[in-house]
Amino acid sequence: MRYMKWIGWPIFTLFVAFLISLFIYDKTMDIGTIEAESNQLSTAMTIGKTEFEDFPDLTIHFEHEITDEGASYYEWPSFTSEELNNKVVSWVKRQKEKGVENLSLQQKDINHHFYQFILLAKNNNIKEIFPFVIDKNEVKLLSLGELFSINDEFIHKLHALVMEATKGHMDEEFVQEKLASIEDLLWLIDEETLTVYLKDEMKSSELADYKVELPLPELLSFAKVEFIQRNSLLAGIVAEEAANKAEEERMRREAEERKRLEEERKHAQQQRPSGNVGKYVAFTFDDGPHEQVTPRVLDTLKKYGAKGTFFMLGTEVNKYPDIVKRIATEGHELGNHSHNHPDLTKLDYGSVERHFSDTRSTIEQITGINTSLFRPPYGAVNGNVLSAAGNTGSSIILWSVDSLDWDSRNAHSIYNEVMQNVKGGSIVLMHDLYSSTADALERILKTLKDQGFEFVTVSELLQMGGRTGTGPHRGV
Ligand code: ZN
């Protein structure tokens, strides 16, 4: 102990003398303090700054103050942009006003497109953080919504990743609430990780809990292409790799979708209705109205005295209200096929219900007919879809015979597919989008009519089979 004191004091004294000789005093601030405690020489302040030859718009400041009470240390960046300074420097000011003694700057990334920093204020046992990313091209703080397409799917994925990263120890509601205002979320990014901070003020010991590191590759399929192209924040994950992954993901989803449709088809065939309603068949036409094909389909139905059911998209109904009126006038049935054909099983309940109600009221405005028939895009049904059907008093109509016209686009194949599978009580799925479908319909109706079949609307068929309720109905 004695030895330490002997060595320590002279060094400390020399050090202080040295500092004093170099100190740049902020005179307006310090004179008062020095006079008040002049005999103690109790306050010393160093201020300085670092500038960067390659980044002239950036300056890093430091301020070091030693008083009897202790030392304080501040470090922060400033920019040539007034707007950025307003946000960053005002945060620093607030910390000073709170009496924070230690404010440090961690420089995460400085390149010609972005600056990423994290300001960390420590005050006793409390830490406050301010991570931020500056887009140099746009000269502004970047929000997560400028990197990623923020949709339900993204939020869902983010939620799952956060829960996984925190091993389920984070309160679900808290996470949900944070992700609800995603534009305010604090974050940083590197080649492999998106780091999100779920709180900005916490106990020192909690920092690790609220700093959550998420694997960036899992989110790349949501990255906005224009963003990836415009800059190199995702440097290391070059644009090409991101695009490849997005493409892979898209192909994987398409393959899944094809597989699901195929299984759906098999399932529908296994569940083919009993055919106990005699020779009645309901033809259904999805995704229209179509400017050319729908009038051809209507002409053909008229020729064979047939009634059909048209499951229409809101987007197309808006485009061709006259065709919608013609469908209704000629005694066919109108059905709703959603507004714009999303996979409803991927949407939240509110969105699903809107797809049930919006197109329905559009159809009613045009024709005065309030349809209760709903065919979900891709035949995709889950709990939300069933609830929305129940709550809007709709019936879900699927099919027992898929003409596969969307796949083959070939009149001969469509004809064969339908003729091999159709029987009394069938609901046949077709699309009034393809001229091959209109061609095939002519042959199908002719053959079936010769065999004694009659062609009715879905509601008529269900009524004959005594089927009511939400369904899903595939035939009778
Ligand atoms: Zn469809």
Coordinates of C-alpha atoms and ligand atoms in Angstrom, one line a residue:
M1 CA 0.0 0.0 0.0
R2 CA 2.7 2.5 0.9
Y3 CA 4.6 1.7 -2.2
M4 CA 1.6 2.2 -4.3
K5 CA 0.9 5.6 -2.8
W6 CA 4.5 6.6 -3.2
I7 CA 4.4 5.8 -7.0
G8 CA 0.8 6.8 -7.6
W9 CA 0.6 10.3 -6.3
P10 CA 3.4 11.9 -8.4
I11 CA 2.1 10.3 -11.5
F12 CA -1.4 11.5 -10.9
T13 CA -0.1 15.0 -10.1
L14 CA 1.9 15.1 -13.3
F15 CA -1.0 13.8 -15.3
V16 CA -3.3 16.5 -14.0
A17 CA -0.7 19.2 -14.7
F18 CA -0.3 17.8 -18.2
L19 CA -4.1 17.8 -18.7
I20 CA -4.4 21.4 -17.5
S21 CA -1.7 22.5 -19.9
L22 CA -3.6 21.0 -22.8
F23 CA -7.2 21.6 -21.7
I24 CA -9.3 23.7 -23.9
Y25 CA -11.6 25.5 -21.5
D26 CA -15.1 26.2 -22.3
K27 CA -14.6 29.6 -20.6
T28 CA -18.2 30.6 -20.5
M29 CA -19.1 27.5 -18.6
D30 CA -16.1 27.0 -16.5
I31 CA -15.2 30.4 -15.1
G32 CA -18.1 30.4 -12.7
T33 CA -17.2 27.0 -11.4
I34 CA -13.5 27.7 -11.1
E35 CA -14.1 30.9 -9.2
A36 CA -16.6 29.3 -6.9
E37 CA -14.1 26.7 -5.9
S38 CA -10.9 28.4 -7.1
N39 CA -8.8 27.3 -4.2
Q40 CA -9.5 23.7 -5.1
L41 CA -9.1 23.8 -8.9
S42 CA -11.9 21.3 -8.9
T43 CA -13.2 21.4 -12.5
A44 CA -11.3 20.5 -15.6
M45 CA -12.9 19.9 -18.9
T46 CA -11.5 18.5 -22.1
I47 CA -13.4 18.9 -25.3
G48 CA -12.3 17.6 -28.7
K49 CA -13.5 16.2 -31.9
T50 CA -12.5 13.7 -34.6
E51 CA -13.1 14.4 -38.2
F52 CA -12.9 12.0 -41.1
E53 CA -11.2 12.8 -44.4
D54 CA -13.4 10.3 -46.2
F55 CA -16.6 11.3 -44.4
P56 CA -16.6 15.1 -44.2
D57 CA -20.3 15.2 -43.1
L58 CA -19.5 13.4 -39.9
T59 CA -17.8 14.7 -36.7
I60 CA -17.4 12.7 -33.5
H61 CA -17.2 14.9 -30.4
F62 CA -16.0 14.1 -26.9
E63 CA -16.2 15.9 -23.7
H64 CA -14.4 14.8 -20.5
E65 CA -15.0 16.6 -17.3
I66 CA -13.4 15.9 -13.9
T67 CA -14.9 17.5 -10.8
D68 CA -14.6 16.7 -7.1
E69 CA -17.8 14.7 -7.5
G70 CA -16.3 12.5 -10.1
A71 CA -15.6 12.3 -13.8
S72 CA -18.1 12.5 -16.6
Y73 CA -17.5 11.4 -20.2
Y74 CA -19.6 12.1 -23.3
E75 CA -19.0 11.1 -26.8
W76 CA -21.5 11.6 -29.7
P77 CA -21.6 12.2 -33.4
S78 CA -22.9 15.2 -35.3
F79 CA -23.6 15.7 -38.9
T80 CA -23.7 18.5 -41.5
S81 CA -27.4 17.9 -41.8
E82 CA -29.4 20.0 -39.4
E83 CA -32.3 17.6 -39.4
L84 CA -30.1 14.7 -38.3
N85 CA -28.5 16.8 -35.6
N86 CA -31.9 17.7 -34.3
K87 CA -32.6 14.1 -33.6
V88 CA -29.2 12.9 -32.4
V89 CA -27.8 15.9 -30.7
S90 CA -31.1 16.6 -28.9
W91 CA -31.0 13.0 -27.5
V92 CA -27.5 13.7 -26.2
K93 CA -28.7 17.0 -24.7
R94 CA -31.5 15.3 -22.9
Q95 CA -29.0 12.8 -21.3
K96 CA -26.8 15.7 -20.1
E97 CA -29.8 17.4 -18.6
K98 CA -30.7 14.2 -16.8
G99 CA -27.2 14.3 -15.3
V100 CA -26.0 11.2 -17.0
E101 CA -22.3 10.8 -16.3
N102 CA -21.3 8.5 -19.0
L103 CA -22.4 8.6 -22.5
S104 CA -20.4 6.5 -24.9
L105 CA -20.7 6.0 -28.7
Q106 CA -20.2 2.7 -30.3
Q107 CA -19.4 3.0 -33.9
K108 CA -20.9 0.1 -35.6
D109 CA -20.5 0.8 -39.3
I110 CA -19.4 3.8 -41.3
N111 CA -19.5 3.5 -45.1
H112 CA -20.4 5.5 -48.0
H113 CA -24.1 4.6 -47.8
F114 CA -24.7 4.3 -44.1
Y115 CA -23.7 5.2 -40.7
Q116 CA -24.7 3.0 -37.8
F117 CA -24.1 4.0 -34.3
I118 CA -25.3 3.2 -30.9
L119 CA -25.3 5.8 -28.1
L120 CA -25.2 4.3 -24.7
A121 CA -26.0 6.5 -21.6
K122 CA -25.2 5.1 -18.2
N123 CA -26.6 6.6 -15.1
N124 CA -26.1 4.6 -11.9
N125 CA -27.8 1.4 -12.6
I126 CA -29.9 2.6 -15.6
K127 CA -28.9 2.4 -19.2
E128 CA -30.5 4.2 -22.0
I129 CA -29.7 3.3 -25.6
F130 CA -30.2 5.0 -28.9
P131 CA -29.2 2.8 -31.8
F132 CA -29.7 4.4 -35.2
V133 CA -29.0 3.9 -38.8
I134 CA -28.5 6.9 -41.2
D135 CA -29.1 6.5 -44.8
K136 CA -26.6 8.9 -46.3
N137 CA -28.2 9.0 -49.7
E138 CA -31.5 10.3 -48.2
V139 CA -29.9 12.0 -45.3
K140 CA -32.3 10.6 -42.7
L141 CA -32.7 8.1 -40.0
L142 CA -33.8 4.8 -41.5
S143 CA -36.8 2.9 -40.3
L144 CA -37.2 -0.8 -40.6
G145 CA -40.1 -0.2 -43.1
E146 CA -37.6 1.1 -45.6
L147 CA -35.6 -2.1 -45.6
F148 CA -38.4 -4.6 -45.4
S149 CA -41.9 -5.0 -46.6
I150 CA -43.9 -4.7 -43.4
N151 CA -46.9 -6.9 -43.8
D152 CA -48.7 -9.4 -41.6
E153 CA -46.4 -12.2 -42.8
F154 CA -43.3 -10.1 -41.9
I155 CA -44.6 -9.2 -38.5
H156 CA -45.6 -12.8 -37.8
K157 CA -42.1 -14.0 -38.8
L158 CA -40.4 -11.3 -36.7
H159 CA -42.6 -12.3 -33.7
A160 CA -41.6 -16.0 -34.2
L161 CA -37.9 -15.1 -34.4
V162 CA -38.0 -12.9 -31.3
M163 CA -39.8 -15.6 -29.3
E164 CA -37.3 -18.1 -30.6
A165 CA -34.3 -15.9 -29.8
T166 CA -35.5 -15.2 -26.3
K167 CA -36.3 -18.9 -25.9
G168 CA -39.9 -18.0 -25.1
H169 CA -38.9 -16.1 -22.0
M170 CA -40.3 -12.8 -23.4
D171 CA -43.9 -12.0 -22.6
E172 CA -45.8 -12.6 -25.8
E173 CA -48.1 -9.6 -25.3
F174 CA -45.1 -7.3 -24.8
V175 CA -43.5 -8.5 -28.0
Q176 CA -46.8 -8.2 -29.9
E177 CA -47.2 -4.7 -28.6
K178 CA -43.6 -3.7 -29.6
L179 CA -44.1 -5.2 -33.1
A180 CA -47.3 -3.4 -33.5
S181 CA -45.5 -0.1 -33.9
I182 CA -42.7 -1.5 -36.0
E183 CA -41.7 1.9 -37.4
D184 CA -40.6 3.0 -33.9
L185 CA -38.5 -0.1 -33.3
L186 CA -34.8 0.4 -32.6
W187 CA -32.5 -1.7 -34.6
L188 CA -29.1 -2.2 -36.2
I189 CA -28.0 -4.6 -38.9
D190 CA -25.0 -6.4 -40.1
E191 CA -24.3 -9.1 -42.6
E192 CA -25.8 -11.9 -40.5
T193 CA -27.9 -10.3 -37.9
L194 CA -30.8 -7.9 -37.4
T195 CA -30.5 -6.7 -33.9
V196 CA -33.7 -5.2 -32.4
Y197 CA -33.9 -3.4 -29.1
L198 CA -37.3 -4.0 -27.4
K199 CA -36.7 -1.3 -24.8
D200 CA -34.5 1.8 -24.8
E201 CA -34.3 2.3 -21.1
M202 CA -33.6 -0.5 -18.7
K203 CA -31.5 -1.7 -15.8
S204 CA -27.9 -2.4 -16.8
S205 CA -28.5 -6.1 -16.1
E206 CA -31.5 -6.2 -18.5
L207 CA -29.7 -4.9 -21.6
A208 CA -29.0 -8.5 -22.8
D209 CA -32.6 -9.4 -22.4
Y210 CA -34.1 -6.6 -24.5
K211 CA -31.4 -6.7 -27.2
V212 CA -32.5 -9.5 -29.5
E213 CA -30.4 -10.8 -32.3
L214 CA -32.3 -12.3 -35.2
P215 CA -30.8 -14.2 -38.1
L216 CA -30.9 -11.9 -41.1
P217 CA -31.2 -14.7 -43.7
E218 CA -34.6 -15.7 -42.3
L219 CA -35.9 -12.2 -43.2
L220 CA -34.2 -11.6 -46.5
S221 CA -37.2 -12.7 -48.5
F222 CA -39.0 -9.6 -47.1
A223 CA -36.1 -7.3 -48.0
K224 CA -37.2 -4.6 -50.4
V225 CA -35.5 -5.2 -53.8
E226 CA -35.1 -1.5 -54.4
F227 CA -33.4 -1.1 -51.1
I228 CA -31.0 -3.9 -51.8
Q229 CA -30.2 -2.5 -55.2
R230 CA -29.7 1.0 -54.0
N231 CA -27.1 0.4 -51.5
S232 CA -24.8 -2.0 -49.8
L233 CA -26.0 -2.0 -46.2
L234 CA -26.5 -5.7 -46.7
A235 CA -22.9 -5.7 -47.9
G236 CA -21.4 -9.1 -47.8
I237 CA -24.9 -10.4 -48.6
V238 CA -24.6 -9.0 -52.0
A239 CA -27.8 -8.1 -53.9
E240 CA -27.4 -11.2 -56.0
E241 CA -27.4 -13.6 -53.1
A242 CA -30.5 -11.9 -51.6
A243 CA -32.3 -12.1 -54.9
N244 CA -31.4 -15.7 -55.2
K245 CA -32.7 -16.5 -51.8
A246 CA -35.9 -14.6 -52.5
E247 CA -36.3 -16.6 -55.7
E248 CA -35.6 -19.9 -54.0
E249 CA -38.2 -19.0 -51.4
R250 CA -40.7 -18.1 -54.1
M251 CA -40.1 -21.4 -55.9
R252 CA -40.4 -23.3 -52.6
R253 CA -43.7 -21.6 -51.9
E254 CA -45.0 -22.3 -55.4
A255 CA -44.0 -26.0 -55.1
E256 CA -45.8 -26.2 -51.8
E257 CA -48.8 -24.5 -53.3
R258 CA -48.8 -27.0 -56.2
K259 CA -48.5 -29.9 -53.8
R260 CA -51.3 -28.6 -51.6
L261 CA -53.5 -28.1 -54.6
E262 CA -52.8 -31.6 -55.8
E263 CA -53.6 -33.0 -52.3
E264 CA -56.8 -30.9 -52.2
R265 CA -57.8 -32.4 -55.6
K266 CA -57.2 -35.9 -54.4
H267 CA -59.1 -35.2 -51.2
A268 CA -61.9 -33.7 -53.2
Q269 CA -62.0 -36.8 -55.5
Q270 CA -62.1 -39.2 -52.5
Q271 CA -64.9 -37.2 -51.0
R272 CA -66.8 -37.1 -54.3
P273 CA -70.4 -36.8 -53.5
S274 CA -72.8 -39.7 -53.7
G275 CA -74.5 -38.5 -56.8
N276 CA -78.0 -39.1 -55.4
V277 CA -79.6 -36.0 -56.9
G278 CA -79.9 -37.4 -60.3
K279 CA -78.3 -36.0 -63.4
Y280 CA -77.7 -32.4 -62.1
V281 CA -74.3 -30.7 -62.3
A282 CA -73.2 -27.2 -61.2
F283 CA -70.6 -25.6 -63.3
T284 CA -68.6 -22.9 -61.6
F285 CA -66.4 -20.2 -63.2
D286 CA -63.7 -18.5 -61.1
D287 CA -61.5 -15.4 -61.3
G288 CA -63.6 -13.4 -63.8
P289 CA -65.4 -11.6 -65.2
H290 CA -63.1 -11.6 -68.2
E291 CA -63.8 -9.2 -71.1
Q292 CA -63.6 -11.8 -73.9
V293 CA -64.1 -15.2 -72.2
T294 CA -67.0 -14.6 -69.9
P295 CA -69.4 -13.4 -72.8
R296 CA -68.4 -16.6 -74.7
V297 CA -69.1 -18.8 -71.7
L298 CA -72.5 -17.0 -71.3
D299 CA -73.4 -17.6 -74.9
T300 CA -72.5 -21.3 -74.6
L301 CA -74.6 -21.7 -71.3
K302 CA -77.5 -20.0 -73.1
K303 CA -77.2 -22.3 -76.0
Y304 CA -77.6 -25.4 -73.8
G305 CA -80.2 -23.9 -71.5
A306 CA -77.6 -24.2 -68.7
K307 CA -77.2 -22.2 -65.5
G308 CA -73.8 -21.6 -64.1
T309 CA -72.2 -19.9 -61.0
F310 CA -69.6 -17.3 -61.3
F311 CA -67.2 -16.7 -58.4
M312 CA -65.8 -13.3 -59.2
L313 CA -63.0 -11.2 -58.0
G314 CA -63.7 -7.7 -56.6
T315 CA -61.0 -6.2 -58.8
E316 CA -62.6 -7.7 -62.0
V317 CA -66.1 -6.9 -60.9
N318 CA -65.1 -3.2 -60.7
K319 CA -63.6 -3.4 -64.2
Y320 CA -66.6 -5.1 -65.9
P321 CA -69.8 -4.2 -64.2
D322 CA -71.8 -4.6 -67.4
I323 CA -70.7 -8.2 -67.7
V324 CA -71.6 -8.8 -64.1
K325 CA -75.1 -7.4 -64.8
R326 CA -75.4 -9.7 -67.8
I327 CA -74.5 -12.7 -65.7
A328 CA -77.2 -11.8 -63.3
T329 CA -79.8 -10.9 -65.9
E330 CA -79.4 -14.3 -67.7
G331 CA -80.3 -16.1 -64.5
H332 CA -76.9 -17.4 -63.4
E333 CA -75.7 -17.3 -59.9
L334 CA -73.2 -14.8 -58.5
G335 CA -70.5 -15.7 -56.0
N336 CA -67.7 -14.0 -54.3
H337 CA -64.1 -15.1 -54.8
S338 CA -62.4 -12.4 -52.7
H339 CA -61.2 -9.0 -53.7
N340 CA -57.9 -9.8 -55.3
H341 CA -57.2 -13.5 -54.8
P342 CA -54.9 -13.8 -51.8
D343 CA -54.3 -17.0 -49.9
L344 CA -56.7 -16.1 -47.0
T345 CA -55.0 -18.6 -44.6
K346 CA -52.1 -16.2 -44.5
L347 CA -54.1 -13.2 -43.4
D348 CA -55.4 -12.0 -40.1
Y349 CA -59.0 -12.4 -39.3
G350 CA -60.0 -8.8 -40.0
S351 CA -58.5 -8.9 -43.5
V352 CA -60.2 -12.2 -44.2
E353 CA -63.6 -10.8 -43.2
R354 CA -63.1 -7.8 -45.5
H355 CA -62.6 -10.2 -48.4
F356 CA -65.9 -11.7 -47.5
S357 CA -67.8 -8.5 -47.2
D358 CA -66.3 -6.0 -49.6
T359 CA -66.7 -7.8 -52.9
R360 CA -70.1 -9.0 -51.7
S361 CA -71.3 -5.4 -51.3
T362 CA -69.7 -4.4 -54.6
I363 CA -71.7 -7.1 -56.4
E364 CA -74.8 -6.0 -54.5
Q365 CA -74.3 -2.4 -55.6
I366 CA -74.1 -3.4 -59.2
T367 CA -76.8 -6.1 -59.4
G368 CA -78.9 -5.7 -56.3
I369 CA -78.2 -9.3 -55.5
N370 CA -76.7 -10.1 -52.1
T371 CA -74.8 -13.3 -52.6
S372 CA -73.9 -15.6 -49.8
L373 CA -71.7 -17.9 -51.8
F374 CA -68.0 -17.6 -51.2
R375 CA -65.2 -19.6 -52.8
P376 CA -61.8 -19.0 -51.1
P377 CA -58.9 -18.5 -53.5
Y378 CA -57.0 -21.8 -54.0
G379 CA -59.7 -23.5 -52.0
A380 CA -57.6 -22.6 -49.0
V381 CA -59.6 -22.8 -45.8
N382 CA -58.6 -22.4 -42.1
G383 CA -60.2 -21.4 -38.9
N384 CA -60.3 -17.7 -39.8
V385 CA -62.0 -18.4 -43.1
L386 CA -64.6 -20.6 -41.5
S387 CA -65.3 -18.0 -38.8
A388 CA -65.6 -15.2 -41.4
A389 CA -68.0 -17.4 -43.3
G390 CA -70.0 -18.0 -40.2
N391 CA -70.0 -14.4 -39.1
T392 CA -71.0 -13.0 -42.6
G393 CA -73.6 -15.8 -43.1
S394 CA -71.7 -17.1 -46.1
S395 CA -71.4 -20.6 -47.5
I396 CA -68.0 -21.9 -48.6
I397 CA -68.2 -23.6 -51.9
L398 CA -65.3 -25.8 -53.0
W399 CA -65.6 -28.4 -55.8
S400 CA -65.6 -32.1 -56.5
V401 CA -64.3 -31.9 -60.1
D402 CA -61.3 -29.8 -61.0
S403 CA -61.1 -29.2 -64.8
L404 CA -57.5 -28.3 -64.3
D405 CA -58.0 -25.7 -67.0
W406 CA -55.6 -23.4 -65.2
D407 CA -52.9 -26.0 -65.6
S408 CA -53.5 -27.5 -69.0
R409 CA -55.0 -24.5 -70.9
N410 CA -55.9 -27.1 -73.5
A411 CA -59.5 -27.7 -74.5
H412 CA -59.0 -31.4 -75.2
S413 CA -57.4 -32.0 -71.7
I414 CA -60.1 -30.0 -70.0
Y415 CA -62.8 -32.0 -71.7
N416 CA -61.2 -35.3 -70.7
E417 CA -60.6 -34.2 -67.2
V418 CA -64.3 -33.2 -66.6
M419 CA -65.8 -36.1 -68.5
Q420 CA -63.8 -38.7 -66.6
N421 CA -64.9 -37.3 -63.2
V422 CA -68.3 -35.7 -63.5
K423 CA -71.4 -37.3 -62.2
G424 CA -74.8 -36.2 -60.8
G425 CA -74.2 -33.9 -57.8
S426 CA -70.8 -32.6 -59.0
I427 CA -69.6 -29.1 -58.6
V428 CA -67.2 -28.5 -61.5
L429 CA -64.4 -25.9 -61.2
M430 CA -63.5 -23.9 -64.3
H431 CA -62.1 -20.5 -64.9
D432 CA -63.6 -18.0 -67.3
L433 CA -60.2 -16.7 -68.1
Y434 CA -59.0 -19.0 -70.9
S435 CA -60.4 -19.4 -74.4
S436 CA -59.5 -23.1 -74.0
T437 CA -62.0 -23.3 -71.2
A438 CA -64.8 -21.7 -73.3
D439 CA -63.9 -24.1 -76.2
A440 CA -64.1 -27.1 -73.8
L441 CA -67.3 -26.0 -72.2
E442 CA -69.1 -26.2 -75.5
R443 CA -68.1 -29.8 -76.0
I444 CA -68.7 -30.8 -72.4
L445 CA -72.2 -29.4 -72.3
K446 CA -73.1 -31.0 -75.6
T447 CA -72.0 -34.4 -74.5
L448 CA -73.5 -34.2 -71.0
K449 CA -76.8 -32.9 -72.4
D450 CA -76.9 -35.8 -74.8
Q451 CA -76.5 -38.1 -71.8
G452 CA -79.4 -36.4 -70.1
F453 CA -77.7 -34.1 -67.6
E454 CA -79.0 -30.8 -66.6
F455 CA -77.0 -27.8 -65.5
V456 CA -78.0 -25.9 -62.4
T457 CA -76.6 -23.2 -60.1
V458 CA -74.7 -24.1 -56.9
S459 CA -77.5 -23.0 -54.7
E460 CA -80.0 -25.1 -56.6
L461 CA -77.7 -28.1 -56.4
L462 CA -77.2 -27.7 -52.7
Q463 CA -80.9 -27.4 -52.1
M464 CA -81.6 -30.6 -54.1
G465 CA -79.1 -32.4 -51.9
G466 CA -80.5 -30.8 -48.7
R467 CA -77.2 -29.1 -47.9
T468 CA -77.2 -26.0 -45.9
G469 CA -74.8 -24.0 -43.6
T470 CA -71.3 -22.8 -43.9
G471 CA -69.8 -25.8 -45.5
P472 CA -67.3 -26.2 -47.1
H473 CA -69.5 -27.7 -49.7
R474 CA -67.9 -29.8 -52.5
G475 CA -71.1 -31.1 -54.1
V476 CA -74.0 -33.3 -53.1
Ligands
ZN1 ZN -59.3 -18.4 -58.2

